[in-house]
mmCIF file of C-alpha atoms in Angstrom:
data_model
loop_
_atom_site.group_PDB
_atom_site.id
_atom_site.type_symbol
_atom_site.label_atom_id
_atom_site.label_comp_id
_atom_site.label_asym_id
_atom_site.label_seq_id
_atom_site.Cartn_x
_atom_site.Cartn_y
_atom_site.Cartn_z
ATOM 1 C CA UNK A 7 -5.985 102.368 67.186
ATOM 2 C CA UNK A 8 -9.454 102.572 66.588
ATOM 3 C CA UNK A 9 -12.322 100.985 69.323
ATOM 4 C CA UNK A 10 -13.326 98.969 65.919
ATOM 5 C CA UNK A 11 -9.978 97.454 65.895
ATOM 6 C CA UNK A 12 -10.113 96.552 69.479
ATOM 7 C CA UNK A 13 -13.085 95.131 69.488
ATOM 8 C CA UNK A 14 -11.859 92.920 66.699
ATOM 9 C CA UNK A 15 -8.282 91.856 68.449
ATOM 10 C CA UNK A 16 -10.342 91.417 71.373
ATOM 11 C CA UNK A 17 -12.583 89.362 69.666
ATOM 12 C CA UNK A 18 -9.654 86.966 67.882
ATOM 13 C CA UNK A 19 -8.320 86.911 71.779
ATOM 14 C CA UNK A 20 -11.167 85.316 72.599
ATOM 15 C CA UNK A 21 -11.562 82.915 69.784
ATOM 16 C CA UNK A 22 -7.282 81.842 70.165
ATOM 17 C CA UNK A 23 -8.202 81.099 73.689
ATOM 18 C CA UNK A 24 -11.212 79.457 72.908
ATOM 19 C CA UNK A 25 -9.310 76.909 70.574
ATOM 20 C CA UNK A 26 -6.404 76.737 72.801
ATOM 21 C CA UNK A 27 -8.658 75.631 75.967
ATOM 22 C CA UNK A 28 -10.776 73.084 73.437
ATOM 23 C CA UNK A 29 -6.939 71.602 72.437
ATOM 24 C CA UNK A 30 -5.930 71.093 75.979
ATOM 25 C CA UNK A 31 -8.906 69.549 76.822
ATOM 26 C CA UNK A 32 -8.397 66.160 77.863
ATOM 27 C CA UNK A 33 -9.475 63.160 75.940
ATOM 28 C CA UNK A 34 -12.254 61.177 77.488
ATOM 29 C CA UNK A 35 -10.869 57.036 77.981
ATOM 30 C CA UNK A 36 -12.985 54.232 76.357
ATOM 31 C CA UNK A 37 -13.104 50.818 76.804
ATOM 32 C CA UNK A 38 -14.355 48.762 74.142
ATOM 33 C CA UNK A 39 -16.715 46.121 74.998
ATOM 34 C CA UNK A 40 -15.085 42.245 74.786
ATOM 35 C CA UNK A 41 -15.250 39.533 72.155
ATOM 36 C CA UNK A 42 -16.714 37.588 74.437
ATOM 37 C CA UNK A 43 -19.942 40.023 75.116
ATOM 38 C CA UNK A 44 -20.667 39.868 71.410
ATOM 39 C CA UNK A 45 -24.521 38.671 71.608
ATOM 40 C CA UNK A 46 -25.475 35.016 70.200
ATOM 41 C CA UNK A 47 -28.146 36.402 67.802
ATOM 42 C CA UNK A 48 -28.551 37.539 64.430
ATOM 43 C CA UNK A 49 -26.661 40.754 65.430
ATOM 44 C CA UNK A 50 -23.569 39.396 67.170
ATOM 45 C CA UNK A 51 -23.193 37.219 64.028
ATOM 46 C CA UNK A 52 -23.736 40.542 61.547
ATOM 47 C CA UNK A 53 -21.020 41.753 64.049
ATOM 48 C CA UNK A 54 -18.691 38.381 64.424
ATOM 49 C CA UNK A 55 -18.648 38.498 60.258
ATOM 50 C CA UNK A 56 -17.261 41.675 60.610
ATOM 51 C CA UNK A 57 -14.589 40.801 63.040
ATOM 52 C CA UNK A 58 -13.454 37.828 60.591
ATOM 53 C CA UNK A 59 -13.529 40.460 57.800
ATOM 54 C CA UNK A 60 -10.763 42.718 59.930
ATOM 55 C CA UNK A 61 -8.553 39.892 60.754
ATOM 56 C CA UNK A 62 -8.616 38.099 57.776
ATOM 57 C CA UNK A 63 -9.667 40.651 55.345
ATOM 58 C CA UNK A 64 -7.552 38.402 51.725
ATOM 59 C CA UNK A 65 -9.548 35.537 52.628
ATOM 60 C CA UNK A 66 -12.958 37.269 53.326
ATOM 61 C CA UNK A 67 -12.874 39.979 51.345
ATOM 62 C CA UNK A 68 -10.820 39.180 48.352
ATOM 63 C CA UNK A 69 -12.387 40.185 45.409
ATOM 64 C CA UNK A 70 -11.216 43.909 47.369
ATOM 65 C CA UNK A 71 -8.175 43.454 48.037
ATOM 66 C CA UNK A 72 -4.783 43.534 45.819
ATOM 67 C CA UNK A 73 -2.016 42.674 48.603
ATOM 68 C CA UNK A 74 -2.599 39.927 51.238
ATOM 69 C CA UNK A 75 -2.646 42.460 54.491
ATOM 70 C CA UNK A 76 -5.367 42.748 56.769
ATOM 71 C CA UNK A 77 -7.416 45.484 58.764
ATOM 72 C CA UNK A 78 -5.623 44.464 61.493
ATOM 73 C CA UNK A 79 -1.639 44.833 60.203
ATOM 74 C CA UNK A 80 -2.149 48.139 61.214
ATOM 75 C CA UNK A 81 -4.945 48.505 63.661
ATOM 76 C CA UNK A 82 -3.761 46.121 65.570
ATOM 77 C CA UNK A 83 -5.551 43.920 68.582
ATOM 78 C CA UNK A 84 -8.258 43.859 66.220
ATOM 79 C CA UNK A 85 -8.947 46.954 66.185
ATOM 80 C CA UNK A 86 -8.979 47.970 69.927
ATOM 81 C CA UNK A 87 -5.942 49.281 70.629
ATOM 82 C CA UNK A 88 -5.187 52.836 71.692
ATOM 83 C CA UNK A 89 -2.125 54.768 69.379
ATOM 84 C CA UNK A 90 -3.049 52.254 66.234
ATOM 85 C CA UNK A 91 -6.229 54.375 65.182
ATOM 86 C CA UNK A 92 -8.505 52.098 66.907
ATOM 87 C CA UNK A 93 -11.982 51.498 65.335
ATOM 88 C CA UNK A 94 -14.176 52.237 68.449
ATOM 89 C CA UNK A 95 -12.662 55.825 68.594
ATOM 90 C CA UNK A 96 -12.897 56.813 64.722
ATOM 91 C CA UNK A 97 -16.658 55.518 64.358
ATOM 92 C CA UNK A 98 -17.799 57.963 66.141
ATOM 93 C CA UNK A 99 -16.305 60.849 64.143
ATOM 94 C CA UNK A 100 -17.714 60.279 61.149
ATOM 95 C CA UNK A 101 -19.192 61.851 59.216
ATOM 96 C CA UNK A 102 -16.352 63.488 58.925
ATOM 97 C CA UNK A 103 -14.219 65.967 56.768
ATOM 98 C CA UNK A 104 -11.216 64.900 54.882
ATOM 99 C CA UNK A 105 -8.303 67.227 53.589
ATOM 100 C CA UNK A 106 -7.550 64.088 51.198
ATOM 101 C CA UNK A 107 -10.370 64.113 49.234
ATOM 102 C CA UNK A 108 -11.523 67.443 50.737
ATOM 103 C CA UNK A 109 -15.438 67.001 51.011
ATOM 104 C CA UNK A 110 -17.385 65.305 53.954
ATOM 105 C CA UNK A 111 -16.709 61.395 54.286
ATOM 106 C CA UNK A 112 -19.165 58.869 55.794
ATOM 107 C CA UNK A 113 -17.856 56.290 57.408
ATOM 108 C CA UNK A 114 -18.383 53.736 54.271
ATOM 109 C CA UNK A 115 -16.167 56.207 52.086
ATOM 110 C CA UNK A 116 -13.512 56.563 54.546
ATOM 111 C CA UNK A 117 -13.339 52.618 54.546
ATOM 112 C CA UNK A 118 -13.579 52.109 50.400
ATOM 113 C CA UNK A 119 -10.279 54.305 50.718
ATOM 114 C CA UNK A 120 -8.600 51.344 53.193
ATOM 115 C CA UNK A 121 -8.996 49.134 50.230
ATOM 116 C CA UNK A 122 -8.230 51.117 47.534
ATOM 117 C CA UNK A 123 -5.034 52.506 49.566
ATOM 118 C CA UNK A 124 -3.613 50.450 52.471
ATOM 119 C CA UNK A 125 -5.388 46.894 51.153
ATOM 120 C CA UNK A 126 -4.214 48.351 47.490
ATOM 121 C CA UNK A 127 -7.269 47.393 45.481
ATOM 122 C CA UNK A 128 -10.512 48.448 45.357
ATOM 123 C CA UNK A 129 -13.342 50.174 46.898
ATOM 124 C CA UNK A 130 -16.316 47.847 47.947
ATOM 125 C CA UNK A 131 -20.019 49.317 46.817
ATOM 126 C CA UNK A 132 -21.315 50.948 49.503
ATOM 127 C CA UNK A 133 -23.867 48.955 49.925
ATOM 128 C CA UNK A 134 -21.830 45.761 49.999
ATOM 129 C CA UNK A 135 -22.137 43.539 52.765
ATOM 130 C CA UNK A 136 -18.146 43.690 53.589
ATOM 131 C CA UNK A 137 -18.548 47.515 54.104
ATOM 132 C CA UNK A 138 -21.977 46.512 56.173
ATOM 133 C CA UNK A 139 -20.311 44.078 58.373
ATOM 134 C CA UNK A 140 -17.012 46.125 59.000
ATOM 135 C CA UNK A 141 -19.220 48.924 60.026
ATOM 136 C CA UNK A 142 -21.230 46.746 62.309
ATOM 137 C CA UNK A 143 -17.946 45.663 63.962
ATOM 138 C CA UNK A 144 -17.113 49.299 64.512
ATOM 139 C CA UNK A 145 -20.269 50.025 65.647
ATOM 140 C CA UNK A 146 -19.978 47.422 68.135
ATOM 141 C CA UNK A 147 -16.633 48.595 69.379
ATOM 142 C CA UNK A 148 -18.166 51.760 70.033
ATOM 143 C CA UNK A 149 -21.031 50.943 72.089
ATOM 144 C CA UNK A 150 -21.535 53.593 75.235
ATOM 145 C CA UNK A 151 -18.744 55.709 73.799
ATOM 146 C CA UNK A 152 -19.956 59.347 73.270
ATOM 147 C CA UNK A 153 -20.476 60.521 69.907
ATOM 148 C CA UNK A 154 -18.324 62.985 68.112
ATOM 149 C CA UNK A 155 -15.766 63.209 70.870
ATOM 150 C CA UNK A 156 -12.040 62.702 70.215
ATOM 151 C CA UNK A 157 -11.358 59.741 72.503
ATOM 152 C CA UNK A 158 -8.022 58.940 74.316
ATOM 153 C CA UNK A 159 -5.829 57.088 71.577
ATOM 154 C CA UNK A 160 -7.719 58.189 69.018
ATOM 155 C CA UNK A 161 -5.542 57.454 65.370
ATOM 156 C CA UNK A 162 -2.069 57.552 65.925
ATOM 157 C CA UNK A 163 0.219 59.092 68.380
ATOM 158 C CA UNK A 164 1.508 62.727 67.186
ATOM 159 C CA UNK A 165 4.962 63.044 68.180
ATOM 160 C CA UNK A 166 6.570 66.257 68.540
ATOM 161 C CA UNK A 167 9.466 66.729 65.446
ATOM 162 C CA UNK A 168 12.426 65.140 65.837
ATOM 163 C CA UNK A 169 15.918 66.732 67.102
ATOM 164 C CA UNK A 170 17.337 65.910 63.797
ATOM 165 C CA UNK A 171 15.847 65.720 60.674
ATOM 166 C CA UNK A 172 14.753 61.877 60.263
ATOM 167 C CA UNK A 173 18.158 59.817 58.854
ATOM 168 C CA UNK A 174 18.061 57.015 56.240
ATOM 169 C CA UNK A 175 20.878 55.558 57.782
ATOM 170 C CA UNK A 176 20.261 56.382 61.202
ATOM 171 C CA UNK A 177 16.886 54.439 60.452
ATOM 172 C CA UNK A 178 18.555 51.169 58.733
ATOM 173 C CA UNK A 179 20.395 50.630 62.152
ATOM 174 C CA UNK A 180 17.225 51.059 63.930
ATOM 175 C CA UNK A 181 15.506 48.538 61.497
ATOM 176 C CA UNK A 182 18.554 46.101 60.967
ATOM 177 C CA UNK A 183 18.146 46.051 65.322
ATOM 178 C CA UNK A 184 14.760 45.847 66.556
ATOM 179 C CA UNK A 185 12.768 45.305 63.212
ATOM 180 C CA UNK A 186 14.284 42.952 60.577
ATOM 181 C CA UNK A 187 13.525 39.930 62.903
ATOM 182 C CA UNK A 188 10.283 40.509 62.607
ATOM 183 C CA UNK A 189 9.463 42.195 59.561
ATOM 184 C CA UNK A 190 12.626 40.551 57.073
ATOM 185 C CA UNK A 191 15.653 42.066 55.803
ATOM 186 C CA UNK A 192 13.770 43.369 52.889
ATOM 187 C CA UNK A 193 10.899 44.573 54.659
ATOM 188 C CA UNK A 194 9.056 41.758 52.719
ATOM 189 C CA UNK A 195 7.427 40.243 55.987
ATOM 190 C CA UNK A 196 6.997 36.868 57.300
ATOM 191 C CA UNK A 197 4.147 34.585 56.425
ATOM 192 C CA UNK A 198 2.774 31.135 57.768
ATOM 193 C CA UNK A 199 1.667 29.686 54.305
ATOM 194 C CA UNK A 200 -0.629 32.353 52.878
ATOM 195 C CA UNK A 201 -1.568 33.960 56.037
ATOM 196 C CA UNK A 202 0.967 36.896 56.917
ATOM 197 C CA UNK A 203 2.379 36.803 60.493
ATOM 198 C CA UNK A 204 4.075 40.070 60.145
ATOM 199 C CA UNK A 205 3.002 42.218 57.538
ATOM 200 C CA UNK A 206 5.573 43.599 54.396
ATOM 201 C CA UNK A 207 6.698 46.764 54.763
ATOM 202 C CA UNK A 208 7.301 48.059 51.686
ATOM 203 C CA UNK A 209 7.700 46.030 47.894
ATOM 204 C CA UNK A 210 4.749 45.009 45.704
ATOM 205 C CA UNK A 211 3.120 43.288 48.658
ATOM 206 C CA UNK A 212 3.205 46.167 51.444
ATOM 207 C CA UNK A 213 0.223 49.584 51.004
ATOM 208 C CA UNK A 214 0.694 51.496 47.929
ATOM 209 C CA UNK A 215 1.911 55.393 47.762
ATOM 210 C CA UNK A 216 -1.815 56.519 49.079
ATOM 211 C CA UNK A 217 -2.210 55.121 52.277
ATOM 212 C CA UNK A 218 -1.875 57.182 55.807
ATOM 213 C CA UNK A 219 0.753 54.658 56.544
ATOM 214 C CA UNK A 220 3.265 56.027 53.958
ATOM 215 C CA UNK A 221 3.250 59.354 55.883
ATOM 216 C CA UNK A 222 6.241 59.627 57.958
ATOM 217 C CA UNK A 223 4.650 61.000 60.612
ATOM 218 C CA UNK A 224 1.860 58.736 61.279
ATOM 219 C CA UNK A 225 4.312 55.912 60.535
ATOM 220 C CA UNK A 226 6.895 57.406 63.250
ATOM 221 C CA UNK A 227 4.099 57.661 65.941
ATOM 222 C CA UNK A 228 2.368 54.463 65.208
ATOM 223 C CA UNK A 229 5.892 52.545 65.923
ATOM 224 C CA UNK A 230 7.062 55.035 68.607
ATOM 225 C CA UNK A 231 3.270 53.307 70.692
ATOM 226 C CA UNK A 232 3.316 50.035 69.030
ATOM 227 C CA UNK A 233 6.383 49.251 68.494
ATOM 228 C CA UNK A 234 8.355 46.760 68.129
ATOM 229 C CA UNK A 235 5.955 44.150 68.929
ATOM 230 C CA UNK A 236 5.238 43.902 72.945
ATOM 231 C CA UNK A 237 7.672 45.650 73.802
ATOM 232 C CA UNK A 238 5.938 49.127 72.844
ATOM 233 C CA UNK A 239 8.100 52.575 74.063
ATOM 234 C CA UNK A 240 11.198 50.946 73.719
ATOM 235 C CA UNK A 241 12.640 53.024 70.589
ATOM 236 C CA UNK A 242 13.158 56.760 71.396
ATOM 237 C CA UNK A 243 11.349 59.474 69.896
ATOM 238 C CA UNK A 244 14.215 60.386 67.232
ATOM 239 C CA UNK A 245 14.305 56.254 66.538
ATOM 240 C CA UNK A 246 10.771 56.159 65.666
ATOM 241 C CA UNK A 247 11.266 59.058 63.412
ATOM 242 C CA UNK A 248 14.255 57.375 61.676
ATOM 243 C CA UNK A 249 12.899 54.642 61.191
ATOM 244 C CA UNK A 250 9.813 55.640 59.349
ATOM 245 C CA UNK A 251 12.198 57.702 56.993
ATOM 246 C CA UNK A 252 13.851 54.369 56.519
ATOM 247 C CA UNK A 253 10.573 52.380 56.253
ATOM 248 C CA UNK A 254 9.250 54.828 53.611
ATOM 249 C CA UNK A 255 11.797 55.807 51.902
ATOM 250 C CA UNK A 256 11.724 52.282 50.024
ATOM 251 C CA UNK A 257 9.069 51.469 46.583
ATOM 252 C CA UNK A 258 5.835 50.549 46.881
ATOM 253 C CA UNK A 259 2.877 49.816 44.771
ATOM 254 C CA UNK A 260 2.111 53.436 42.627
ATOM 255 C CA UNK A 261 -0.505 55.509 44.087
ATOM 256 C CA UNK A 262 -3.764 54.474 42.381
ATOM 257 C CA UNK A 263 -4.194 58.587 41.569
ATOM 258 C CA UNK A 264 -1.066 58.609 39.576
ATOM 259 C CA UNK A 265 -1.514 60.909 37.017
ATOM 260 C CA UNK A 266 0.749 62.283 34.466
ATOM 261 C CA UNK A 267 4.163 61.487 35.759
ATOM 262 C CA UNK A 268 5.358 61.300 39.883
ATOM 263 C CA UNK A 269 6.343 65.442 39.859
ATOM 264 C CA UNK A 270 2.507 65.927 38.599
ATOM 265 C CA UNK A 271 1.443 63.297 41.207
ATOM 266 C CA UNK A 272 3.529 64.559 43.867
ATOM 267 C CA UNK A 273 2.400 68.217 43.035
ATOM 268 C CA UNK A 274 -1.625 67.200 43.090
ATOM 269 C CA UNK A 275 -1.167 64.647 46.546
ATOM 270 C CA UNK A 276 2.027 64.523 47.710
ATOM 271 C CA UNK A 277 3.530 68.239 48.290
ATOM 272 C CA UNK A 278 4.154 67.824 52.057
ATOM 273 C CA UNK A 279 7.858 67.009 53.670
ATOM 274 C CA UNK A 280 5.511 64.717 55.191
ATOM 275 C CA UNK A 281 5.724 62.067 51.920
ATOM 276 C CA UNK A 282 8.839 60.781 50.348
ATOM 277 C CA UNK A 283 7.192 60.119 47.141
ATOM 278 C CA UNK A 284 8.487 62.201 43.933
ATOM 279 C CA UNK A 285 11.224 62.389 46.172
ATOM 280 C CA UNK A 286 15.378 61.148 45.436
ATOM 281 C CA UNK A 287 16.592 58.818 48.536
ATOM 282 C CA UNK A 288 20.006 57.518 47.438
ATOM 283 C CA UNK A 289 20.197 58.604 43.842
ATOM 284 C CA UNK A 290 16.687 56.701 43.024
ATOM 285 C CA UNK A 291 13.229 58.989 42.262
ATOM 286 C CA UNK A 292 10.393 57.377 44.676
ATOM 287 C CA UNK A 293 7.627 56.415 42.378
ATOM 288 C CA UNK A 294 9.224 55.846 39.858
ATOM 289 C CA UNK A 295 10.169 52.550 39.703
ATOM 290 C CA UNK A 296 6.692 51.289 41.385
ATOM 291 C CA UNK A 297 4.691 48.385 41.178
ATOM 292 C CA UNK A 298 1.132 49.233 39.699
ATOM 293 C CA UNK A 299 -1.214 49.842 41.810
ATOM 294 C CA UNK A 300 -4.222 46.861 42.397
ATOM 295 C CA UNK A 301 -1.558 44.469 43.266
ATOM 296 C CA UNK A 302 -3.346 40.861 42.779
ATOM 297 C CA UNK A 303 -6.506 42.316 40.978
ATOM 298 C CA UNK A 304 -4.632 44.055 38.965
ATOM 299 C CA UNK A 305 -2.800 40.660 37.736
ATOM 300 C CA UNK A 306 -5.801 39.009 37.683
ATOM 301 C CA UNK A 307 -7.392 41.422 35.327
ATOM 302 C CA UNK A 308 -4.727 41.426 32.975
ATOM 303 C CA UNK A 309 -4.414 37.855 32.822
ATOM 304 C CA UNK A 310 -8.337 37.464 32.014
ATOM 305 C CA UNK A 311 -7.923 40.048 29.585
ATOM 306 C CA UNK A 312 -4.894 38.699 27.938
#
């Protein structure tokens, strides 16, 4: 062996260590300031508006939104707690890159894709005072937290892979238990007139095939932290994976990108064991038999046009 060559595996020593000490570092905690400090001025109102967009996002931000979920279905406590990709800890990543899109996302661009995906509907301008107001919320979460620093419960938990390969059926036990109650039968939800209670899990009202949330594994360690309701850590590791399988392994709205036909879809955004779609669960081709994507815009549209 040449000294060139050990100069270079010296070199990638030092790099592998370099990453491995930066992974094990430990993640700063951050409290997020309280409602109740929210300043009476033209500010804490810029800031309360965006609040009221994230728990009520149909009502406030309709003309955006093609199911009737909010912000807060899945970032729950809105938006401050830990293990449900809370907002004060992913403000201050961004800008940001994205392997879904794979180029550099502000903040404003990582939010149009919440609407377009988890609301299923469609990204806000920019410039439009929803996205202004969200990110003023966010931005108020944040305050005193250091910038560009991956903060303790930062997205969702990653748990390690499960001891079996996630179960369908495994998973419908696990649901039919400690989830159905909750969530319905169906996974259609529970409502109190228009307002949901407990979001829909899958069907034509639940996120289409693009969201984060149709990944098994953010699914799996979202539940395993958050899951079920109050009474978080209950379901074991292997549970949390099951169900998630289970969860996603049902149809959903199509994936606004769809393109072709599901293989070509699947190929382009969805070639990962991560995603079930493209994929046969029980003799029936996810994706195929989806809801369009848009939801209630796209109904709306049609029915103008029409």
């Amino acid at each position: 062996m040449t000294a060139t060559h050990l100069r270079l595996l010296s070199a990638a020593a030092c790099l592998f260590a370099t990453a491995a000490a930066f992974a094990a570092e430990p993640r700063p905690p951050f409290t997020p300031p309280s409602a109740a400090a929210i300043p009476d001025n033209d500010f804490g109102r810029a800031v309360r508006e965006g609040e009221q967009i994230f728990l009520h996002t149909p009502q406030k931000a309709g003309k955006f939104v093609g199911n009737d979920l909010n912000c807060a279905s899945c970032h729950l406590d809105a938006g401050r707690r830990p293990d449900s990709a809370p907002m004060w800890a992913a403000y201050v990543l961004y800008p940001a890159y994205r392997a879904k899109n794979g180029h550099v996302n502000t903040l404003a661009e990582r939010l149009q894709g919440c609407f377009r995906f988890s609301m299923n509907g469609k990204a806000p301008p920019a410039d439009d005072p929803t996205l202004t107001a969200l990110q003023t919320y966010m931005f108020w979460l944040a305050s005193k937290a250091p910038t560009g620093v991956v903060l303790e419960g930062q997205g969702y938990r990653k748990l390690p892979p499960p001891a079996q390969k996630a179960d369908y059926v495994r998973g419908s036990e696990v649901y039919a238990q400690y989830c159905a109650v909750c969530h319905g039968a169906e996974g259609q939800g529970q409502k109190n007139g228009k307002h949901w209670v407990f979001p829909a899990l899958w069907g034509a009202d639940s996120f289409n095939w693009g969201a984060g949330m149709h990944q098994i594994g953010n699914a799996a360690g979202f539940i395993k932290a958050n899951m079920p309701l109050g009474q978080a850590g209950m379901l074991s590791d292997q549970e949390a994976w099951d169900v998630a399988y289970f969860m996603n392994a049902h149809e959903r709205p199509q994936d606004p990108r769809y393109t072709e036909s599901v293989a070509a879809t699947r190929a382009k955004y969805h070639d990962s064991d991560d995603s079930l779609y493209g994929i046969e669960v029980n003799g029936h081709l996810l994706g195929s038999d989806s809801p369009p994507s848009g939801g209630k815009l796209t109904q709306a549209a049609a029915k103008a046009g029409g």
